[in-house]
CSV table of C-alpha atoms and ligand atoms in Angstrom, one decimal:
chain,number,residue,atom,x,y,z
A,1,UNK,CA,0.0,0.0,0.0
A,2,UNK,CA,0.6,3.6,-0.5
A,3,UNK,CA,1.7,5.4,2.7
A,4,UNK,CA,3.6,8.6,4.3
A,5,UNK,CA,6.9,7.6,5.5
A,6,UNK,CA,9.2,9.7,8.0
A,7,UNK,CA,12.5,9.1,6.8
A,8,UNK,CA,14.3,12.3,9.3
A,9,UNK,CA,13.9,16.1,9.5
A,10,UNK,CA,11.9,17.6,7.2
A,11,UNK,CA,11.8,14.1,5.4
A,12,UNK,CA,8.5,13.0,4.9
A,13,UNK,CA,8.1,10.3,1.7
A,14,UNK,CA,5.3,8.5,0.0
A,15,UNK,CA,6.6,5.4,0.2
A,16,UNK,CA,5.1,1.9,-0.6
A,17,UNK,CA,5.1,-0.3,2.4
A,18,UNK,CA,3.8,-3.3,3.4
A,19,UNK,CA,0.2,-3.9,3.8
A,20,UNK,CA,-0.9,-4.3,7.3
A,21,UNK,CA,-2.5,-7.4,8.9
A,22,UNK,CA,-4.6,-8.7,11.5
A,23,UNK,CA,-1.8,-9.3,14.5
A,24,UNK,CA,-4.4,-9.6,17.6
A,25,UNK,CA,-7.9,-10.9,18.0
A,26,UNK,CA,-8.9,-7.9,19.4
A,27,UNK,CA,-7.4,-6.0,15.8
A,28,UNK,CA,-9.2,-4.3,12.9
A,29,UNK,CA,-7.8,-3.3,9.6
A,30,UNK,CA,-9.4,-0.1,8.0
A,31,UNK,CA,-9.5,1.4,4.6
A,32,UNK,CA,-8.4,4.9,4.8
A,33,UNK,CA,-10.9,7.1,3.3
A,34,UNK,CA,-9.9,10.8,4.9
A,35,UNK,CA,-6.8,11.8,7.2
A,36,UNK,CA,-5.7,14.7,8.0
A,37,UNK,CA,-2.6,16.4,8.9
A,38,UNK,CA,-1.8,18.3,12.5
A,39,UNK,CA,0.5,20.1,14.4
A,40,UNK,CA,1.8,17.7,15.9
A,41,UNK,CA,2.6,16.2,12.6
A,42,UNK,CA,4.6,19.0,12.4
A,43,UNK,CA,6.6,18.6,15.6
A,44,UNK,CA,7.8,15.0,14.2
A,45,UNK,CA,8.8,16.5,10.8
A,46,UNK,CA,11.1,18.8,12.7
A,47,UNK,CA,12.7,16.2,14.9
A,48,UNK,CA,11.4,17.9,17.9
A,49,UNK,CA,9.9,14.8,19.8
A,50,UNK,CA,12.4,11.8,20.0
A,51,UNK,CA,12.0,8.4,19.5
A,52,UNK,CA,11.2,8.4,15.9
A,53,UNK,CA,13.0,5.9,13.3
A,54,UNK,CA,12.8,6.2,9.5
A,55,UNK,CA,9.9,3.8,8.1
A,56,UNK,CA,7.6,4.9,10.7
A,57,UNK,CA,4.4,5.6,8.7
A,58,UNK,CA,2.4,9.0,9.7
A,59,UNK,CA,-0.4,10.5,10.7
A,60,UNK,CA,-2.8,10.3,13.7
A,61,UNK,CA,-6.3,11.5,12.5
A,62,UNK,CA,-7.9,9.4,10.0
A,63,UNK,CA,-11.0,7.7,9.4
A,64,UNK,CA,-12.2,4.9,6.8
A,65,UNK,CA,-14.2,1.5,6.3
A,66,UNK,CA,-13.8,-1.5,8.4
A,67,UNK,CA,-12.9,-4.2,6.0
A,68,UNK,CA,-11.5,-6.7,8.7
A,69,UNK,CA,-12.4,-7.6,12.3
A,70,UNK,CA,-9.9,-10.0,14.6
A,71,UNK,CA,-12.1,-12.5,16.3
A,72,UNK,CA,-12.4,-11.4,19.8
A,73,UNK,CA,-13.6,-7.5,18.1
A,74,UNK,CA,-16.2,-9.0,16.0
A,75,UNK,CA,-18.9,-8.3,18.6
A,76,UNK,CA,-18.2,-4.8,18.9
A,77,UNK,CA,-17.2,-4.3,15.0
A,78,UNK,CA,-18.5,-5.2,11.8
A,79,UNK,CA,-17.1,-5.1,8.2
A,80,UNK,CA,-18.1,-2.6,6.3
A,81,UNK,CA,-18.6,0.2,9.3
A,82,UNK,CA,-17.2,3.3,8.9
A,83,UNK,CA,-15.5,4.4,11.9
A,84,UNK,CA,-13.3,7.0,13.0
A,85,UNK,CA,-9.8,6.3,14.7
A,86,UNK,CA,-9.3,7.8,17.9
A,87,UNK,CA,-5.5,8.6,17.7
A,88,UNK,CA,-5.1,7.7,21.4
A,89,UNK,CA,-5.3,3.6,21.8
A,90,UNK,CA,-7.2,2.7,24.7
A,91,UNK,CA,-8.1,-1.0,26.1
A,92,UNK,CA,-11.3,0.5,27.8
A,93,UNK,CA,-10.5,-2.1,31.2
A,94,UNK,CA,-7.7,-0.7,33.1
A,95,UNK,CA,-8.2,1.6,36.0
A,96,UNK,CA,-7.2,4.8,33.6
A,97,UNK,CA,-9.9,4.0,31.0
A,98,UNK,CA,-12.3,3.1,33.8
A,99,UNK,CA,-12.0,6.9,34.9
A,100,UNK,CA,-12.3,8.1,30.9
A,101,UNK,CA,-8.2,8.9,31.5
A,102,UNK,CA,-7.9,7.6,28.0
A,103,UNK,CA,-4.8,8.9,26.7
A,104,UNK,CA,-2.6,7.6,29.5
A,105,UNK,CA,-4.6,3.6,28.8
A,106,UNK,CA,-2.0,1.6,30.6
A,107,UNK,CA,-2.0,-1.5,28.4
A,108,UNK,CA,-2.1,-0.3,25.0
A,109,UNK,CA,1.4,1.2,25.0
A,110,UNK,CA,3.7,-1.7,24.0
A,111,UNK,CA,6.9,0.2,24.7
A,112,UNK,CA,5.6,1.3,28.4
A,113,UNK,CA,8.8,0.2,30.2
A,114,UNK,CA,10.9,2.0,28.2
A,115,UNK,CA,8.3,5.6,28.5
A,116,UNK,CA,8.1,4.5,32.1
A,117,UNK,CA,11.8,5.4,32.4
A,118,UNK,CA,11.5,8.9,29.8
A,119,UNK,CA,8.2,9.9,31.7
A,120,UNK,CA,8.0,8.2,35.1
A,121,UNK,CA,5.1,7.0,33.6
A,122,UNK,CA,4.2,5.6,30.0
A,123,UNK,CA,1.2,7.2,28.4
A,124,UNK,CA,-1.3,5.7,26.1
A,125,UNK,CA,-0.4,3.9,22.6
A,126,UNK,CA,-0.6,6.9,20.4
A,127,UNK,CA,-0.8,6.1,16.6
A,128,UNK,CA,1.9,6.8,14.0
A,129,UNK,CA,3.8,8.9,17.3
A,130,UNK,CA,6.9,7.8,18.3
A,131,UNK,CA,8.4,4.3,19.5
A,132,UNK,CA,8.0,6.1,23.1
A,133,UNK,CA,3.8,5.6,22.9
A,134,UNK,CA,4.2,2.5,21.1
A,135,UNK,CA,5.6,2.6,17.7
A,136,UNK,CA,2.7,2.0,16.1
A,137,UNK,CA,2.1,2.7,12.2
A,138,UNK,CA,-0.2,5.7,11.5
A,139,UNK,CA,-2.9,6.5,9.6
A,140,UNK,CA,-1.7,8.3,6.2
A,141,UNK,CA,-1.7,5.7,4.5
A,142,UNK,CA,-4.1,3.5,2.2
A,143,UNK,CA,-5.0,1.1,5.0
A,144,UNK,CA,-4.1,0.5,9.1
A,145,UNK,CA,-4.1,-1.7,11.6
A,146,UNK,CA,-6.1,-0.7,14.7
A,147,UNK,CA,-5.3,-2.2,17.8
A,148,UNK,CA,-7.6,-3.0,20.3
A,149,UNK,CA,-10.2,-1.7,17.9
A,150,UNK,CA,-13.2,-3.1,19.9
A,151,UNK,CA,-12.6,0.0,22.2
A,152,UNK,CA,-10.7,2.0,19.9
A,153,UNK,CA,-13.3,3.2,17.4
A,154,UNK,CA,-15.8,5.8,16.8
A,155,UNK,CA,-18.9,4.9,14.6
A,156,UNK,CA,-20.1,7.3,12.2
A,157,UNK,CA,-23.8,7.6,11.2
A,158,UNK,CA,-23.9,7.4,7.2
A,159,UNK,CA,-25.2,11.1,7.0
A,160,UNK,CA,-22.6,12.6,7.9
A,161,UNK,CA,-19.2,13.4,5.7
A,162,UNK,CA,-16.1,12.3,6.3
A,163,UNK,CA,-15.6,16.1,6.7
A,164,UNK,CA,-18.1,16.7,9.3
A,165,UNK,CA,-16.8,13.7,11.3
A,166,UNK,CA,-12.9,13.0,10.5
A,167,UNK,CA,-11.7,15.8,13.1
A,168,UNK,CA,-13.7,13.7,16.1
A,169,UNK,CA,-10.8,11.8,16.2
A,170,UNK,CA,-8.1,14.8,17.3
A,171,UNK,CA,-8.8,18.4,17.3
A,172,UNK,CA,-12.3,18.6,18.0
A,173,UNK,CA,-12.1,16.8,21.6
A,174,UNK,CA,-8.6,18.4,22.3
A,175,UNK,CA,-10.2,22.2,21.6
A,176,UNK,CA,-13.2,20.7,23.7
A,177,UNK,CA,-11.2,19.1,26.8
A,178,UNK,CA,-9.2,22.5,26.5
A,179,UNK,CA,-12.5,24.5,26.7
A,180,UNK,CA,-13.5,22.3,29.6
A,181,UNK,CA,-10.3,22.5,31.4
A,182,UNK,CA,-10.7,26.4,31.6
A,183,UNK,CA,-14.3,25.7,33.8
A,184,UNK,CA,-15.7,28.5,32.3
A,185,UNK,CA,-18.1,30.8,33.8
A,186,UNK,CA,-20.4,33.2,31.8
A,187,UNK,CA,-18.6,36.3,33.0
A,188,UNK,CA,-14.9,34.8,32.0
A,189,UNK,CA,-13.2,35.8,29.3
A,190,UNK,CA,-10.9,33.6,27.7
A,191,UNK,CA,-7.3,33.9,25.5
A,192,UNK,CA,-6.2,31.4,23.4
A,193,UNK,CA,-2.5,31.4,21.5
A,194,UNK,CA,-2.5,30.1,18.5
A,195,UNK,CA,-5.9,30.3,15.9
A,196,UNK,CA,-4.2,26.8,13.9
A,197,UNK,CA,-6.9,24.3,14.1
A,198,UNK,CA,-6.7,23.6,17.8
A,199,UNK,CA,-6.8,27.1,18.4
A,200,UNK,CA,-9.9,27.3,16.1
A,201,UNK,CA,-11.5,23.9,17.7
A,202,UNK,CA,-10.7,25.9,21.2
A,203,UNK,CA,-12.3,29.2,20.4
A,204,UNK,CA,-15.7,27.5,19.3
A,205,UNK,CA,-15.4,25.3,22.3
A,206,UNK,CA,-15.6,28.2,24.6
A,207,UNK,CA,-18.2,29.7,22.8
A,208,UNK,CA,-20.5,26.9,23.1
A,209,UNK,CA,-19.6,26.3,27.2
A,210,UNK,CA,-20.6,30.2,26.7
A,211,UNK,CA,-17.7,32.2,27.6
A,212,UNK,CA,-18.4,36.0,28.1
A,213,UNK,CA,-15.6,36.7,25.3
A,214,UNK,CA,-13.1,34.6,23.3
A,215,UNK,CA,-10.0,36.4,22.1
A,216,UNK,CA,-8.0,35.2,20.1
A,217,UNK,CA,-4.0,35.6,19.6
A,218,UNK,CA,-1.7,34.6,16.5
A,219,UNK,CA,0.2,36.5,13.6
A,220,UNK,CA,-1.5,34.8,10.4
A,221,UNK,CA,-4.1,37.0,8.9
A,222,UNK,CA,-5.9,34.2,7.6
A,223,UNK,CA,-6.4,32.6,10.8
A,224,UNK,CA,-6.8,35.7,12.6
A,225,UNK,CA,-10.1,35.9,10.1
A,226,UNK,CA,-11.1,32.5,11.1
A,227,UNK,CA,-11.0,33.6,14.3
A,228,UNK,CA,-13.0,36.5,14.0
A,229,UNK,CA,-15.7,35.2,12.0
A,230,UNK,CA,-16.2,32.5,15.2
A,231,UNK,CA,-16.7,35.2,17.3
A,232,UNK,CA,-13.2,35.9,18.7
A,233,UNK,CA,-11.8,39.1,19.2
A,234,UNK,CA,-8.2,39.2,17.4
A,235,UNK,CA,-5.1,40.3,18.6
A,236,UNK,CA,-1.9,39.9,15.8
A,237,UNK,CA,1.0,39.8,18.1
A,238,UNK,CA,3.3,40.9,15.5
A,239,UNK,CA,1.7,44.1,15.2
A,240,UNK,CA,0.5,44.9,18.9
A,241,UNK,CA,1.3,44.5,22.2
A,242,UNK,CA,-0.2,40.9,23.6
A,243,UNK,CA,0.2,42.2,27.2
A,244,UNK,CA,-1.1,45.7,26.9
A,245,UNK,CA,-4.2,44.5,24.4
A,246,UNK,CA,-5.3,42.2,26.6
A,247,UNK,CA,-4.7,44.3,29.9
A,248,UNK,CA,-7.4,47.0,27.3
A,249,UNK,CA,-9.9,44.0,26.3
A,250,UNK,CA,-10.3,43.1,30.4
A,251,UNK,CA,-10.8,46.5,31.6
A,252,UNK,CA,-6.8,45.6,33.2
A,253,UNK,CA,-7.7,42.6,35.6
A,254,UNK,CA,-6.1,39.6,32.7
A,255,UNK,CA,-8.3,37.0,30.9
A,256,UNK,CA,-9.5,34.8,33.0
A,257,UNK,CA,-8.8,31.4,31.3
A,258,UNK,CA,-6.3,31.3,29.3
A,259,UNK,CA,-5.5,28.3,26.5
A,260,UNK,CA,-2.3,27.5,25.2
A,261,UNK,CA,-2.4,26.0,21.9
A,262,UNK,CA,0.7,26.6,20.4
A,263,UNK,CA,3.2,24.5,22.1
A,264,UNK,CA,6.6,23.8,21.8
A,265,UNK,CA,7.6,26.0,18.7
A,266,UNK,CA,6.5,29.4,19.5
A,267,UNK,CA,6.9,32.0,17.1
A,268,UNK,CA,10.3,33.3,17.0
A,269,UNK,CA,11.2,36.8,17.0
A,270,UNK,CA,12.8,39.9,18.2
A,271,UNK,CA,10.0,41.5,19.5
A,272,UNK,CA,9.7,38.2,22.2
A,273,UNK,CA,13.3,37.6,23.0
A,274,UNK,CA,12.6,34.9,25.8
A,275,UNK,CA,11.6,33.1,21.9
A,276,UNK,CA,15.4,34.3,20.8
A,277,UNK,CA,17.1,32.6,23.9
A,278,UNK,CA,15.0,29.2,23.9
A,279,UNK,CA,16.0,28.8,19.8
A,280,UNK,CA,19.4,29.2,20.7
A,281,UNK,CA,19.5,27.0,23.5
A,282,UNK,CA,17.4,24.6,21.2
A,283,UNK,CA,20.2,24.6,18.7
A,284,UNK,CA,22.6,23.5,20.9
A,285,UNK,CA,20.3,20.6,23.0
A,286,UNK,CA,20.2,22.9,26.2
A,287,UNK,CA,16.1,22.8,26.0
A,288,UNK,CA,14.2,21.0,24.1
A,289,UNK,CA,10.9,23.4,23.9
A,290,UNK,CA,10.1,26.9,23.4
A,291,UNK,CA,8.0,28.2,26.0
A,292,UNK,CA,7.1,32.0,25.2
A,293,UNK,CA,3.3,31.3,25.2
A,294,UNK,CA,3.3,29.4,28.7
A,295,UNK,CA,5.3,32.4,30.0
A,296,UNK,CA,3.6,34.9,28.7
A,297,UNK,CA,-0.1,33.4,29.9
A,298,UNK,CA,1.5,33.1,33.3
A,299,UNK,CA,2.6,36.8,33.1
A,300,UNK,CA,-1.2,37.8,31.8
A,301,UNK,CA,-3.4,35.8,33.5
A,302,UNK,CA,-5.9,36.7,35.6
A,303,UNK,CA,-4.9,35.9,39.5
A,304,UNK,CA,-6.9,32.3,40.4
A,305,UNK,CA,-7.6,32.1,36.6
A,306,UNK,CA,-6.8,28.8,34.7
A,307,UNK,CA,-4.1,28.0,32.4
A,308,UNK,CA,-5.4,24.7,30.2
A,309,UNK,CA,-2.6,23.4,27.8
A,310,UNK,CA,-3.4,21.6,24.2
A,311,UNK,CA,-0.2,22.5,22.7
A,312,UNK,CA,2.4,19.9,22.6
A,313,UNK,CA,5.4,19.9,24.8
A,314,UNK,CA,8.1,17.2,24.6
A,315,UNK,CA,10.5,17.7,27.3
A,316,UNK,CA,12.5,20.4,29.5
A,317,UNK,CA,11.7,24.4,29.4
A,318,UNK,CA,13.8,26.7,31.1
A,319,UNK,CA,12.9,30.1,32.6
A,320,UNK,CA,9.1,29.0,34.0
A,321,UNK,CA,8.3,31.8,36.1
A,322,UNK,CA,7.0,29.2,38.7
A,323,UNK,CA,7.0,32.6,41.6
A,324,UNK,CA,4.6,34.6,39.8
A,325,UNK,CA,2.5,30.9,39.1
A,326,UNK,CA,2.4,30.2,42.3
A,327,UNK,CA,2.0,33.4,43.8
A,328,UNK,CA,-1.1,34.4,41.6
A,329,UNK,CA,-2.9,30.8,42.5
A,330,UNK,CA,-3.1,29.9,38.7
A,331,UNK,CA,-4.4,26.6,38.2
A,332,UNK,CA,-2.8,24.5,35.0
A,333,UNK,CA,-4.5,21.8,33.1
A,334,UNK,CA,-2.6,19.4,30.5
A,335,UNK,CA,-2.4,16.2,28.5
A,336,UNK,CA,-3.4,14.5,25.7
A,337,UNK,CA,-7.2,14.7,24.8
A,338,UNK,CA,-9.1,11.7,25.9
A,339,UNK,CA,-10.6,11.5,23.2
A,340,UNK,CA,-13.1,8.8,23.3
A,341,UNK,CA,-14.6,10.8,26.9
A,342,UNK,CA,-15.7,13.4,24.7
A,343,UNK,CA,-17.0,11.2,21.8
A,344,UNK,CA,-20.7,10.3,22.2
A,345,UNK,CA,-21.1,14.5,23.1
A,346,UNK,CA,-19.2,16.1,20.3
A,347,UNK,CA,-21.3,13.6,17.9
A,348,UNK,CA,-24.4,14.5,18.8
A,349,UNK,CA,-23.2,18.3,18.8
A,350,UNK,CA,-22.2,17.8,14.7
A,351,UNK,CA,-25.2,15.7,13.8
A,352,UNK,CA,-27.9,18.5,15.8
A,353,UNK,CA,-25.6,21.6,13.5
A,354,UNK,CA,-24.3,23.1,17.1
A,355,UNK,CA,-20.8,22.6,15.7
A,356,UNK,CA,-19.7,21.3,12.0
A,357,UNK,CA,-15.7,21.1,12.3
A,358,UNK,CA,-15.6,20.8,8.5
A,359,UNK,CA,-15.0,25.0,8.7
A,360,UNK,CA,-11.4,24.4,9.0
A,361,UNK,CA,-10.3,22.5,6.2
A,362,UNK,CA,-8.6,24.6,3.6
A,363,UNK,CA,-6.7,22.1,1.2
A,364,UNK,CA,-8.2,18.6,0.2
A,365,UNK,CA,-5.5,16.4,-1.8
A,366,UNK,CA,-4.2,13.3,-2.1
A,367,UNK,CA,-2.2,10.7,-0.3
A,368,UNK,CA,0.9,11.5,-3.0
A,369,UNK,CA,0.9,15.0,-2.3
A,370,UNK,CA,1.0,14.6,1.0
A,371,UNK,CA,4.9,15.8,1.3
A,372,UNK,CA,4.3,18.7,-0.6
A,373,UNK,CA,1.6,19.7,1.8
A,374,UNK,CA,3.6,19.5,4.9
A,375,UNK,CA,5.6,21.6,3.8
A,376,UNK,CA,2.6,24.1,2.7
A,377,UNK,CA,1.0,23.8,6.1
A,378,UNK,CA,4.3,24.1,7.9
A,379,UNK,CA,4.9,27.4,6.0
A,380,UNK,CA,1.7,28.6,5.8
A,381,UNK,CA,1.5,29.0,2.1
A,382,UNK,CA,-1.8,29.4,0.4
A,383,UNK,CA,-3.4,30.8,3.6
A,384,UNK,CA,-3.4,26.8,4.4
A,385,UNK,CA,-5.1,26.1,7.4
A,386,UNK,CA,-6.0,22.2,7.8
A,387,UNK,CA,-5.0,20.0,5.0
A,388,UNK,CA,-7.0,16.6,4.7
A,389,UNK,CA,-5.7,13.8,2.3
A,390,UNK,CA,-8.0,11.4,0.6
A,391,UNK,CA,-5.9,7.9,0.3
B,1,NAD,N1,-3.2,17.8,23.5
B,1,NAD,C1,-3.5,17.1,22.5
B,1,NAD,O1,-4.1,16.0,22.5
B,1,NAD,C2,-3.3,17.7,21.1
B,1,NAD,C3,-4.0,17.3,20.0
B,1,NAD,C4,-3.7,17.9,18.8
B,1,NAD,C5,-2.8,18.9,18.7
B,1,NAD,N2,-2.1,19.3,19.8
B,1,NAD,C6,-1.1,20.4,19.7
B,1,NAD,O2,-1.7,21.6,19.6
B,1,NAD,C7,-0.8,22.6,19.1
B,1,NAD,C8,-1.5,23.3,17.9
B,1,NAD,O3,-1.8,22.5,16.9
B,1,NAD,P1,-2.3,23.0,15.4
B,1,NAD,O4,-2.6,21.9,14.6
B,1,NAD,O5,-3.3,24.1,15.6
B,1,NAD,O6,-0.8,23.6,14.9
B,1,NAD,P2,-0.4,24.9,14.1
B,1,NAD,O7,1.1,24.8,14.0
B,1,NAD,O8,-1.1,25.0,12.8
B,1,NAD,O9,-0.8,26.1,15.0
B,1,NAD,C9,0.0,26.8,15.9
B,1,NAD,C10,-0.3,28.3,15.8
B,1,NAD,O10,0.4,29.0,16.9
B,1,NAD,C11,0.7,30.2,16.4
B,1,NAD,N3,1.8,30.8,17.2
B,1,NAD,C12,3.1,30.6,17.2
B,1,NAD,N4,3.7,31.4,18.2
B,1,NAD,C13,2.7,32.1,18.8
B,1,NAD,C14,2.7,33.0,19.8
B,1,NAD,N5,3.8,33.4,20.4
B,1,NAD,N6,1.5,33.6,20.2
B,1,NAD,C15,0.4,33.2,19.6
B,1,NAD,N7,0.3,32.3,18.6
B,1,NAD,C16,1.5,31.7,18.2
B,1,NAD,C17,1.2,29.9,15.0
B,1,NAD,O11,1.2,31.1,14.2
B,1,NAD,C18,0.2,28.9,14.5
B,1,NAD,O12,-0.9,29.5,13.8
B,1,NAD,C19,0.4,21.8,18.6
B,1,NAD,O13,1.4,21.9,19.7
B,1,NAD,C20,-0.1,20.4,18.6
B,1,NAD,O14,0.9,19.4,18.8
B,1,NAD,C21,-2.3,18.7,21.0
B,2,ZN,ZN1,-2.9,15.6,16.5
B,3,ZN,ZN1,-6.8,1.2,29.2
């Protein structure tokens, strides 16, 4: 089959691989019909998170046809159902998937031992992530093997798209957990860095849990428009002041919740030069992430207000104001979206027209092109917002 291979940084092939197969009773294979690509696609294709090997095939948010069931999933999955793929693998019987902890499943992560020693503990089996959550083959590709897939799995009602419902698997539940995280209140108002499709998926979110305000922070007119026109008030921080717009938009007293969904590669520039320091200490292994949004949300946030986290971070950040943290009583909420907690909510959501996550996509192409488009996304070219490949 046809599939997108990492090979190193900034190496991203469409390579033909081996087909996969039925390894576990409790397996499915599924033909790809939609995937997608996301930031944190882009945070392997920079060689930011370890752990990756060339061969590894892509992608984490993909969707498709069942076309075969292992023995001991046939009860929960039939041929011939579309489904979409949670990119968190979850075994839906140990303790953390009794609680709806999904993404840190404690069985479904086949290289725990060894994430047990990087993390303390191992997290979930992520798909087409890393050998540290499990190695697993991802889902840009003509067809994959789903383990577990009598828990992991989503099942899509035939009237929706594969537009409507591909982004149930990723950044629709991580905007909503984010929303969620912030507890909102109707009086709060709420930041979010970044307006990518997390940050899109974020400010909708807190719309809906009916925030007071949404604003919304990034330097991409394009995105800053998408923003806008859900309802966010935008802020370009390469043409104003983050800290003094924000200390206007709150009458001076800080947003009250405030989402991070950015992550590890923060913009950088000379007009942040905490951004300047962390690149250079990136360049030479000293840090591994660059942590100019999770600063400057400590720095703005309103005292007892929330900090909630969607953006990727890998491993060490220096310079974490932890005083003013601490000293203001700011809450922070992190992790990997549980995705299927969120599942049977978000669906009815799309299918009653409160939410239709399709709004993001910008670029629809296929499978072959998929190294030209990281590229695209990664540089924003053609006002690119969400690309979704069609195997
Ligand atoms: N927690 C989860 O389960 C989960 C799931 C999906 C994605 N993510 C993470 O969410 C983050 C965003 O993903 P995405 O797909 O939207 O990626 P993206 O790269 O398209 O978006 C990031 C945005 O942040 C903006 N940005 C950079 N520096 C900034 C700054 N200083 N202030 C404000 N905005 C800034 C960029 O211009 C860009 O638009 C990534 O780190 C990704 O790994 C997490
Ligand atoms: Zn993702
Ligand atoms: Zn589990």
């Amino acid at each position: 089959m046809r599939a997108l291979v990492w090979h190193g940084k900034e190496d991203i092939r469409c390579d033909t691989v081996t087909d996969p197969q039925i390894e576990d009773a409790r397996d499915a294979i599924v033909r790809v019909t939609s995937c997608a690509i996301c930031g944190s696609d882009l945070h392997l294709f920079h060689n930011f998170i370890p752990a990756m090997l060339p061969g590894d095939v892509m992608g984490h948010e993909m969707m498709g046809e069942v076309v075969e069931v292992g023995t001991a999933a046939k009860a929960a999955l039939k041929v011939g159902e579309r489904i979409v793929i949670p990119f968190t693998i979850i075994c839906g019987e140990c303790e953390q998937c009794r609680r709806g902890n999904f993404s840190v499943c404690e069985r479904t992560n086949r290289n725990k031992a060894i994430a047990d020693k990087v993390f303390g503990h191992g997290t979930a089996g992520l798909f087409g992530y890393t050998h540290l959550t499990g190695g697993y083959p991802g889902g840009q590709a003509e067809y994959i093997r789903v383990p577990f897939a009598d828990r992991t799995h989503i099942k899509v009602p035939n009237a929706l798209s594969d537009d409507q419902a591909l982004f149930l698997g990723d950044i629709l539940p991580t905007g909503w957990q984010a929303a969620i995280n912030c507890d909102i209140e109707p009086s709060d108002i709420v930041a979010v860095w970044g307006c990518g499709p997390v940050g899109q998926m974020c400010i909708r979110c807190a719309i809906l849990l009916g925030a007071a305000q949404v604003i919304a922070i990034d330097c991409l007119p394009e995105r800053l428009s998408m923003a806008e026109a859900g309802g966010a008030v935008p802020i370009d921080f390469k043409t104003e002041s983050v800290i003094e717009r924000l200390a206007e938009l709150t009458g001076g007293k800080g947003p009250d919740k405030c989402i991070d969904a950015t992550g590890l590669e923060a913009h950088v520039s000379i007009t942040h030069p905490d951004s300047i320091l962390d690149r250079g200490k990136q360049m030479m292994m000293l840090e591994s992430d660059r942590a100019h949004v999770l600063r400057e949300m400590i720095y703005v946030c309103r005292p007892a207000g929330v900090l909630s986290i969607p953006g990727v971070y890998s491993g060490l950040v220096d310079k974490m104001p932890m005083g003013m943290l601490m000293n203001k009583g700011l809450t922070v909420r992190t992790g990997q979206t549980h995705v299927n907690r969120w599942s049977d909510d978000l669906l009815r959501r799309i299918e009653e027209g409160q939410i239709d996550p399709s709004f993001v996509i910008t670029h629809t192409v296929g499978l072959e092109d998929g190294p030209e488009m990281y590229r695209v996304f990664r540089d924003k070219q053609d006002s690119c917002i969400k690309v979704v490949l069609k195997p």
